[in-house]
Coordinates of C-alpha atoms in Angstrom, one line a residue:
X1 CA 26.5 35.5 48.9
X2 CA 28.9 35.3 46.0
X3 CA 32.3 33.1 46.5
X4 CA 35.7 34.5 48.5
X5 CA 38.5 36.7 45.8
X6 CA 40.9 34.8 44.6
X7 CA 44.3 34.7 46.4
X8 CA 47.1 33.8 43.9
X9 CA 48.1 31.1 46.5
X10 CA 44.6 29.6 46.2
X11 CA 45.3 29.7 42.0
X12 CA 48.2 28.0 42.4
X13 CA 47.0 25.6 44.5
X14 CA 44.5 24.5 41.7
X15 CA 46.2 24.9 39.3
X16 CA 49.2 22.8 40.9
X17 CA 46.1 20.7 42.0
X18 CA 45.2 20.0 38.3
X19 CA 47.9 18.7 37.2
X20 CA 48.9 15.6 39.3
X21 CA 44.6 14.9 38.7
X22 CA 45.3 14.6 35.0
X23 CA 48.9 12.8 36.1
X24 CA 46.8 10.0 37.6
X25 CA 44.4 10.4 35.1
X26 CA 46.7 9.2 32.3
X27 CA 48.8 7.0 35.2
X28 CA 46.1 4.8 35.0
X29 CA 44.9 1.2 34.0
X30 CA 44.4 1.9 30.3
X31 CA 43.4 -1.7 29.9
X32 CA 39.9 0.0 31.2
X33 CA 38.6 2.6 29.1
X34 CA 37.4 6.2 31.4
X35 CA 34.4 5.2 32.6
X36 CA 35.3 1.3 34.4
X37 CA 38.5 3.1 35.8
X38 CA 36.3 5.4 37.9
X39 CA 33.6 2.1 39.1
X40 CA 37.5 0.6 39.9
X41 CA 38.6 3.4 41.8
X42 CA 34.9 4.4 43.2
X43 CA 35.0 0.2 44.3
X44 CA 38.2 0.1 45.9
X45 CA 37.6 3.3 47.6
X46 CA 34.5 1.9 49.3
X47 CA 35.6 -2.1 49.8
X48 CA 39.1 -0.8 52.0
X49 CA 37.0 2.0 54.2
X50 CA 36.0 -0.2 57.1
X51 CA 39.3 -1.8 57.9
X52 CA 41.4 1.3 57.1
X53 CA 38.7 3.6 59.0
X54 CA 42.3 4.3 61.8
X55 CA 45.3 5.5 61.1
X56 CA 46.6 2.3 63.2
X57 CA 45.1 0.3 60.3
X58 CA 46.4 2.7 57.2
X59 CA 50.3 2.0 58.5
X60 CA 48.7 -1.4 59.3
X61 CA 48.1 -2.3 55.7
X62 CA 49.7 1.1 54.0
X63 CA 53.0 -1.8 52.8
X64 CA 53.6 -2.3 49.5
X65 CA 53.1 -6.4 50.0
X66 CA 50.6 -6.2 52.6
X67 CA 46.9 -4.1 51.6
X68 CA 43.9 -5.0 53.2
X69 CA 42.9 -9.2 52.6
X70 CA 39.4 -10.2 51.0
X71 CA 38.0 -11.6 54.4
X72 CA 37.9 -7.4 55.7
X73 CA 37.1 -6.0 52.7
X74 CA 34.0 -4.9 52.4
X75 CA 31.5 -5.6 49.8
X76 CA 29.8 -2.7 48.1
X77 CA 26.2 -2.3 46.6
X78 CA 26.0 -1.5 42.0
X79 CA 23.6 1.0 43.9
X80 CA 25.5 2.6 46.5
X81 CA 28.2 2.5 43.7
X82 CA 25.4 4.8 40.9
X83 CA 24.5 6.7 43.3
X84 CA 28.1 8.3 44.9
X85 CA 28.9 9.2 40.9
X86 CA 25.3 9.9 39.8
X87 CA 25.3 8.0 37.5
X88 CA 21.9 5.0 36.5
X89 CA 22.0 2.1 37.9
X90 CA 21.4 0.4 35.2
X91 CA 25.4 2.1 34.2
X92 CA 26.7 0.9 36.7
X93 CA 25.5 -2.9 36.6
X94 CA 26.2 -3.3 33.0
X95 CA 30.0 -2.4 33.3
X96 CA 29.5 -4.0 36.2
X97 CA 28.8 -7.1 34.7
X98 CA 31.6 -6.7 32.2
X99 CA 34.1 -6.1 34.7
X100 CA 33.1 -9.0 36.1
X101 CA 33.5 -11.2 32.7
X102 CA 36.9 -9.1 32.8
X103 CA 38.3 -11.2 36.5
X104 CA 38.5 -6.8 37.6
X105 CA 35.4 -7.4 40.2
X106 CA 33.9 -10.0 42.0
X107 CA 29.8 -9.8 43.0
X108 CA 27.3 -11.5 44.4
X109 CA 24.7 -11.2 45.4
X110 CA 26.7 -9.3 48.9
X111 CA 28.0 -6.6 46.3
X112 CA 31.3 -6.2 44.4
X113 CA 34.3 -6.2 45.8
X114 CA 38.6 -5.7 44.2
X115 CA 40.0 -8.3 45.0
X116 CA 42.9 -8.8 47.0
X117 CA 44.6 -10.8 44.4
X118 CA 44.1 -7.7 42.1
X119 CA 46.9 -5.7 44.3
X120 CA 49.5 -8.2 44.7
X121 CA 50.5 -8.3 40.5
X122 CA 53.7 -5.6 39.0
X123 CA 51.0 -3.4 37.0
X124 CA 49.6 -2.6 40.3
X125 CA 53.1 -2.4 42.0
X126 CA 54.3 0.2 39.8
X127 CA 50.9 1.4 39.4
X128 CA 51.0 2.3 43.5
X129 CA 54.4 3.6 43.6
X130 CA 53.9 5.9 40.7
X131 CA 50.7 7.6 42.8
X132 CA 53.3 8.0 45.7
X133 CA 55.4 9.7 43.7
X134 CA 52.8 12.1 42.4
X135 CA 51.5 13.0 45.6
X136 CA 55.7 13.4 47.0
X137 CA 56.0 15.6 43.9
X138 CA 52.4 17.2 44.6
X139 CA 53.8 18.5 48.3
X140 CA 56.9 19.6 46.9
X141 CA 56.1 21.9 44.3
X142 CA 53.2 23.0 47.0
X143 CA 55.8 23.7 49.5
X144 CA 58.1 25.8 46.8
X145 CA 54.7 27.8 46.6
X146 CA 54.6 28.4 49.9
X147 CA 52.1 26.8 50.9
X148 CA 51.5 24.8 54.1
X149 CA 53.8 28.0 55.6
X150 CA 50.3 29.3 56.9
X151 CA 48.9 26.0 56.9
X152 CA 50.8 23.4 58.9
X153 CA 51.2 19.8 59.2
X154 CA 51.5 17.7 61.8
X155 CA 54.5 15.7 63.7
X156 CA 53.6 12.3 62.5
X157 CA 53.3 10.1 66.0
X158 CA 53.9 7.0 63.6
X159 CA 57.5 6.0 62.5
X160 CA 56.4 2.6 60.7
X161 CA 59.7 0.9 59.1
X162 CA 58.6 0.8 55.8
X163 CA 56.5 3.3 53.8
X164 CA 53.0 3.7 53.6
X165 CA 52.4 3.5 50.2
X166 CA 49.3 2.5 50.4
X167 CA 47.5 4.3 52.6
X168 CA 49.3 7.5 50.4
X169 CA 47.3 5.7 47.6
X170 CA 44.6 5.7 49.9
X171 CA 44.5 9.7 51.4
X172 CA 45.3 10.4 46.9
X173 CA 42.8 8.2 45.6
X174 CA 40.1 9.8 48.3
X175 CA 40.8 13.7 47.4
X176 CA 40.8 12.2 44.0
X177 CA 37.2 11.5 44.2
X178 CA 36.0 14.1 47.1
X179 CA 37.2 16.8 44.1
X180 CA 36.8 15.9 41.0
X181 CA 33.1 15.1 42.2
X182 CA 32.8 18.7 42.7
X183 CA 34.3 19.7 40.1
X184 CA 32.0 17.2 38.0
X185 CA 28.8 19.4 39.9
X186 CA 30.3 22.3 37.6
X187 CA 30.5 20.0 34.3
X188 CA 27.8 18.1 34.0
X189 CA 29.4 14.9 33.8
X190 CA 32.3 13.3 34.5
X191 CA 33.4 13.0 30.8
X192 CA 32.5 16.0 30.7
X193 CA 34.4 17.2 33.4
X194 CA 38.2 15.0 32.1
X195 CA 37.3 16.7 28.6
X196 CA 37.7 20.0 30.7
X197 CA 40.6 19.1 32.4
X198 CA 42.4 18.5 29.4
X199 CA 41.2 21.2 27.5
X200 CA 42.5 24.4 30.4
X201 CA 45.5 22.3 30.9
X202 CA 46.3 21.9 27.0
X203 CA 45.1 26.2 26.7
X204 CA 47.8 26.7 29.2
X205 CA 50.4 24.3 28.8
X206 CA 54.0 26.5 28.5
X207 CA 52.6 29.5 29.1
X208 CA 54.0 29.7 32.8
X209 CA 50.6 28.2 34.1
X210 CA 52.1 27.7 38.4
X211 CA 50.4 31.2 38.8
X212 CA 53.3 32.0 41.7
X213 CA 52.1 35.1 43.9
X214 CA 54.9 36.6 41.1
X215 CA 53.2 35.4 38.4
X216 CA 49.1 35.9 39.6
X217 CA 49.5 39.4 38.4
X218 CA 46.6 39.3 35.1
X219 CA 44.1 41.2 34.8
X220 CA 41.1 40.3 36.4
X221 CA 42.3 37.4 39.1
X222 CA 45.4 35.0 39.5
X223 CA 44.2 33.4 35.5
X224 CA 46.3 33.2 32.2
X225 CA 44.3 35.8 29.5
X226 CA 42.2 34.2 27.1
X227 CA 44.4 35.8 23.8
X228 CA 47.7 33.6 25.0
X229 CA 45.6 30.6 25.3
X230 CA 46.8 27.8 22.2
X231 CA 42.9 26.8 20.8
X232 CA 43.0 22.8 20.8
X233 CA 40.6 21.2 18.3
X234 CA 38.5 18.4 18.3
X235 CA 40.8 15.5 17.2
X236 CA 43.4 17.1 19.5
X237 CA 41.4 16.7 22.7
X238 CA 39.7 13.3 21.7
X239 CA 43.7 12.0 20.9
X240 CA 44.5 12.8 24.2
X241 CA 41.4 12.1 26.3
X242 CA 41.0 8.5 25.0
X243 CA 37.3 9.6 24.1
X244 CA 36.2 8.9 20.4
X245 CA 36.5 12.0 18.1
X246 CA 33.1 12.2 17.5
X247 CA 32.4 12.1 20.7
X248 CA 34.4 14.7 21.5
X249 CA 33.0 16.9 19.1
X250 CA 30.0 17.1 20.3
X251 CA 30.1 17.0 24.0
X252 CA 32.2 20.3 23.7
X253 CA 29.6 21.8 20.9
X254 CA 27.2 21.4 24.6
X255 CA 30.2 22.7 26.6
X256 CA 29.9 25.5 24.0
X257 CA 26.6 26.1 24.1
X258 CA 26.5 26.5 27.5
X259 CA 29.5 28.8 28.1
X260 CA 32.0 26.5 30.0
X261 CA 33.9 26.8 27.0
X262 CA 34.3 28.7 23.4
X263 CA 35.3 27.9 20.2
X264 CA 37.3 29.9 18.9
X265 CA 40.1 29.9 15.3
X266 CA 42.0 26.9 15.4
X267 CA 39.7 25.0 18.0
X268 CA 38.5 25.5 21.9
X269 CA 39.8 27.5 25.0
X270 CA 37.7 27.9 28.6
X271 CA 37.3 31.6 28.8
X272 CA 39.0 33.3 31.5
X273 CA 35.6 34.1 33.1
X274 CA 34.6 30.8 32.9
X275 CA 37.6 30.0 34.5
X276 CA 38.0 32.4 37.9
X277 CA 33.9 31.5 38.5
X278 CA 34.7 28.1 38.9
X279 CA 37.6 28.0 40.9
X280 CA 36.7 30.8 43.5
X281 CA 33.3 28.2 43.5
X282 CA 36.2 25.2 43.9
X283 CA 38.8 26.4 46.2
X284 CA 37.3 26.7 49.7
X285 CA 36.6 23.0 48.9
X286 CA 40.3 22.4 47.1
X287 CA 41.6 23.4 50.4
X288 CA 39.6 21.5 53.2
X289 CA 40.5 18.1 51.0
X290 CA 44.0 18.8 49.6
X291 CA 44.7 19.9 53.7
X292 CA 42.7 16.6 54.5
X293 CA 45.5 14.3 52.0
X294 CA 49.1 16.3 53.5
X295 CA 47.6 15.9 56.5
X296 CA 46.9 12.3 57.2
X297 CA 50.5 11.5 54.7
X298 CA 52.0 13.2 57.1
X299 CA 50.4 11.5 60.0
X300 CA 51.1 8.1 58.9
X301 CA 55.5 9.1 58.2
X302 CA 55.2 9.6 54.5
X303 CA 56.0 13.0 54.1
X304 CA 59.2 12.1 56.2
X305 CA 59.3 9.9 54.8
X306 CA 59.6 11.9 51.5
X307 CA 62.1 13.8 53.2
X308 CA 64.6 11.5 53.6
X309 CA 64.7 10.1 50.0
X310 CA 64.9 14.2 49.2
X311 CA 67.5 13.9 51.4
X312 CA 69.1 11.7 51.1
X313 CA 68.7 12.3 46.8
X314 CA 70.1 15.9 47.6
X315 CA 73.8 14.3 49.6
X316 CA 74.2 11.8 46.2
X317 CA 73.8 14.8 43.2

């Protein structure tokens, strides 16, 4: 059965969350290469899932200075990490060994873990605050879109005295991994996904790509026509993503052979028809996971905190 037609709100929500995923990616620990950063995020989520399974635990381990302790974290096997990311076991094992040598990962016969000490650094605290700010910014963009008008969020049963920064990061990372995993299936692998996300964003930068109801009446659906897109060169995309030039060139050529992107004068674009097909496929998954993300944020009091912060900011200005 073909996907349901994409509504303007669904299209705009996908566009907003694409921007959020890219911003989260760009704010990652740049000392890690793209695949290592993905591995670390996956391992962290697996380590803390058992100890943060309930809302009480999410609130308890929500404050900035209160990550779950090592004793409560669960080690995860290399094979499970490889399976969850659809990567070869040997590839993950080799990268884990390198990260272990760098002191990022602790690994033994029981599995791998990102130690609590990793979360008690100024760099990590800054990253956590930045992800919370990104989740808040994305929330307000969706509010302005009217996304929650027909998708009301629950009132918070918790009113924590400290903002649940780390809970928000866990929810947002879970969202990113779930939706990113679905996107990856359309592109082939995570490296292709990184290139495709950046390419589609750069093609339409500055062209009113928010696509709310007033700007969503393009022929063929709520997407930007190919004629309006800015072609992006291999060199520009390589600089933007941090992927080596030759790797970028080779992968774009293969993606073009699969009709996922198209080479035109001046560089590459993501064709409107491909984007529309991807968007129609992803919309139901994005909808489910986006509501799950912000419902969780509401339940632990994060949205209440953002509203209070916004009110204070408005009064100050």
